[in-house]
GROMACS .gro file of C-alpha atoms in nm:
model
  164
    1UNK     CA    1   0.006  -0.004   0.003
    2UNK     CA    2   0.287   0.236   0.082
    3UNK     CA    3   0.463   0.151  -0.243
    4UNK     CA    4   0.135   0.223  -0.439
    5UNK     CA    5   0.088   0.555  -0.258
    6UNK     CA    6   0.456   0.677  -0.324
    7UNK     CA    7   0.427   0.582  -0.681
    8UNK     CA    8   0.103   0.774  -0.720
    9UNK     CA    9   0.277   1.083  -0.557
   10UNK     CA   10   0.579   1.067  -0.785
   11UNK     CA   11   0.352   1.039  -1.093
   12UNK     CA   12   0.143   1.341  -0.982
   13UNK     CA   13   0.448   1.539  -0.907
   14UNK     CA   14   0.594   1.474  -1.262
   15UNK     CA   15   0.258   1.572  -1.427
   16UNK     CA   16   0.217   1.896  -1.237
   17UNK     CA   17   0.578   1.978  -1.314
   18UNK     CA   18   0.513   1.932  -1.695
   19UNK     CA   19   0.208   2.154  -1.674
   20UNK     CA   20   0.379   2.448  -1.510
   21UNK     CA   21   0.680   2.411  -1.756
   22UNK     CA   22   0.426   2.425  -2.044
   23UNK     CA   23   0.272   2.745  -1.903
   24UNK     CA   24   0.608   2.921  -1.867
   25UNK     CA   25   0.659   3.077  -2.220
   26UNK     CA   26   0.785   3.416  -2.130
   27UNK     CA   27   1.045   3.564  -2.368
   28UNK     CA   28   1.282   3.867  -2.313
   29UNK     CA   29   1.072   4.081  -2.541
   30UNK     CA   30   0.764   4.006  -2.329
   31UNK     CA   31   0.965   4.110  -2.017
   32UNK     CA   32   1.073   4.449  -2.171
   33UNK     CA   33   0.704   4.510  -2.287
   34UNK     CA   34   0.606   4.423  -1.930
   35UNK     CA   35   0.833   4.688  -1.782
   36UNK     CA   36   0.626   4.937  -1.986
   37UNK     CA   37   0.338   4.877  -1.764
   38UNK     CA   38   0.481   4.735  -1.442
   39UNK     CA   39   0.677   4.884  -1.154
   40UNK     CA   40   0.899   4.660  -0.934
   41UNK     CA   41   0.918   4.741  -0.567
   42UNK     CA   42   1.188   4.547  -0.345
   43UNK     CA   43   1.153   4.610   0.022
   44UNK     CA   44   1.477   4.503   0.154
   45UNK     CA   45   1.484   4.278   0.451
   46UNK     CA   46   1.849   4.153   0.461
   47UNK     CA   47   2.187   4.273   0.345
   48UNK     CA   48   2.476   4.055   0.259
   49UNK     CA   49   2.807   4.255   0.243
   50UNK     CA   50   3.088   4.080   0.066
   51UNK     CA   51   3.294   3.897   0.308
   52UNK     CA   52   3.073   3.987   0.610
   53UNK     CA   53   2.793   3.834   0.786
   54UNK     CA   54   2.433   3.892   0.692
   55UNK     CA   55   2.262   4.197   0.845
   56UNK     CA   56   1.879   4.239   0.920
   57UNK     CA   57   1.758   4.563   0.786
   58UNK     CA   58   1.383   4.485   0.780
   59UNK     CA   59   1.265   4.760   1.005
   60UNK     CA   60   1.471   5.024   0.844
   61UNK     CA   61   1.238   5.080   0.538
   62UNK     CA   62   1.499   5.044   0.268
   63UNK     CA   63   1.370   5.011  -0.089
   64UNK     CA   64   1.456   4.965  -0.459
   65UNK     CA   65   1.203   5.066  -0.716
   66UNK     CA   66   1.211   5.029  -1.087
   67UNK     CA   67   0.985   5.120  -1.366
   68UNK     CA   68   1.029   5.218  -1.743
   69UNK     CA   69   1.044   5.578  -1.658
   70UNK     CA   70   1.239   5.603  -1.325
   71UNK     CA   71   1.497   5.412  -1.094
   72UNK     CA   72   1.488   5.474  -0.726
   73UNK     CA   73   1.727   5.326  -0.469
   74UNK     CA   74   1.734   5.404  -0.101
   75UNK     CA   75   1.975   5.129   0.037
   76UNK     CA   76   2.239   5.111   0.306
   77UNK     CA   77   2.603   5.024   0.235
   78UNK     CA   78   2.764   4.801   0.498
   79UNK     CA   79   3.069   4.683   0.323
   80UNK     CA   80   3.417   4.817   0.264
   81UNK     CA   81   3.477   5.122   0.033
   82UNK     CA   82   3.774   5.199  -0.191
   83UNK     CA   83   3.719   5.571  -0.160
   84UNK     CA   84   3.549   5.768   0.125
   85UNK     CA   85   3.234   5.962   0.031
   86UNK     CA   86   3.215   6.343   0.083
   87UNK     CA   87   2.986   6.430   0.364
   88UNK     CA   88   2.841   6.194   0.621
   89UNK     CA   89   2.493   6.184   0.489
   90UNK     CA   90   2.604   6.014   0.155
   91UNK     CA   91   2.713   5.683   0.301
   92UNK     CA   92   2.448   5.467   0.162
   93UNK     CA   93   2.341   5.391  -0.194
   94UNK     CA   94   2.101   5.661  -0.272
   95UNK     CA   95   1.983   5.693  -0.646
   96UNK     CA   96   1.690   5.873  -0.812
   97UNK     CA   97   1.744   5.907  -1.185
   98UNK     CA   98   1.565   5.874  -1.521
   99UNK     CA   99   1.897   5.828  -1.689
  100UNK     CA  100   1.957   5.445  -1.697
  101UNK     CA  101   1.955   5.158  -1.940
  102UNK     CA  102   1.823   4.803  -1.860
  103UNK     CA  103   1.845   4.443  -1.990
  104UNK     CA  104   1.602   4.187  -1.909
  105UNK     CA  105   1.638   3.802  -1.958
  106UNK     CA  106   1.512   3.483  -1.852
  107UNK     CA  107   1.806   3.279  -1.766
  108UNK     CA  108   1.623   2.964  -1.635
  109UNK     CA  109   1.268   2.842  -1.620
  110UNK     CA  110   1.233   2.991  -1.272
  111UNK     CA  111   1.462   3.284  -1.280
  112UNK     CA  112   1.433   3.634  -1.446
  113UNK     CA  113   1.732   3.886  -1.425
  114UNK     CA  114   1.687   4.250  -1.493
  115UNK     CA  115   2.018   4.427  -1.515
  116UNK     CA  116   2.021   4.810  -1.480
  117UNK     CA  117   2.295   5.047  -1.529
  118UNK     CA  118   2.294   5.399  -1.433
  119UNK     CA  119   2.435   5.664  -1.652
  120UNK     CA  120   2.471   5.973  -1.411
  121UNK     CA  121   2.809   6.025  -1.242
  122UNK     CA  122   2.990   5.709  -1.157
  123UNK     CA  123   2.840   5.411  -1.289
  124UNK     CA  124   2.657   5.169  -1.064
  125UNK     CA  125   2.522   4.841  -1.181
  126UNK     CA  126   2.199   4.686  -1.022
  127UNK     CA  127   2.099   4.333  -1.088
  128UNK     CA  128   1.759   4.220  -0.975
  129UNK     CA  129   1.687   3.860  -0.978
  130UNK     CA  130   1.347   3.703  -0.909
  131UNK     CA  131   1.114   3.407  -0.995
  132UNK     CA  132   0.849   3.532  -1.227
  133UNK     CA  133   0.599   3.260  -1.127
  134UNK     CA  134   0.616   3.324  -0.756
  135UNK     CA  135   0.646   3.708  -0.721
  136UNK     CA  136   0.697   3.768  -0.348
  137UNK     CA  137   1.084   3.756  -0.300
  138UNK     CA  138   1.377   3.887  -0.485
  139UNK     CA  139   1.757   3.943  -0.467
  140UNK     CA  140   1.934   4.270  -0.576
  141UNK     CA  141   2.311   4.274  -0.635
  142UNK     CA  142   2.472   4.610  -0.646
  143UNK     CA  143   2.810   4.670  -0.801
  144UNK     CA  144   2.976   5.007  -0.766
  145UNK     CA  145   3.325   5.109  -0.907
  146UNK     CA  146   3.419   5.270  -0.564
  147UNK     CA  147   3.284   4.993  -0.319
  148UNK     CA  148   3.285   4.617  -0.281
  149UNK     CA  149   2.966   4.442  -0.413
  150UNK     CA  150   2.669   4.398  -0.179
  151UNK     CA  151   2.360   4.177  -0.220
  152UNK     CA  152   2.009   4.250  -0.071
  153UNK     CA  153   1.730   4.009  -0.023
  154UNK     CA  154   1.362   4.125   0.042
  155UNK     CA  155   1.005   4.099  -0.052
  156UNK     CA  156   0.899   4.179  -0.413
  157UNK     CA  157   0.582   4.376  -0.504
  158UNK     CA  158   0.460   4.430  -0.848
  159UNK     CA  159   0.264   4.736  -0.914
  160UNK     CA  160   0.051   4.773  -1.235
  161UNK     CA  161   0.099   5.126  -1.396
  162UNK     CA  162  -0.156   5.141  -1.678
  163UNK     CA  163  -0.166   5.453  -1.895
  164UNK     CA  164   0.167   5.592  -1.808
   0.00000   0.00000   0.00000
């Protein structure tokens, strides 16, 4: 009886896996068109500085937001820097710009990557990775020329922006 039950469970799992694989037909052009009408908002819960321990920043309210028109990043920087910033208030990663370029691709069945490069001042690269079938969590990797890379993990929300 236990063997029969386990065989049925395996067969059901295989069938469900095939159904979800057939429904996943998103291409890069679909993603770029989707960014025209969607805004992604990542509410950061954990920061992973390179070579350091993870830091819980859930109660601090740090966010990363991207739409077709604007990029907004209010993130902490907790790693090592190659050059010191001028002024004590500019220690984090604070970006609000309309001058950026992006590339979106589906690297695997369950992974979409949006790479964003800013074009103002020194270049910063943001890489947002998430599962398009299970919107809810995402990872953001920030690479800056003057700092060591840092990765953020948080909850991902999708806002529809029709007519903009």
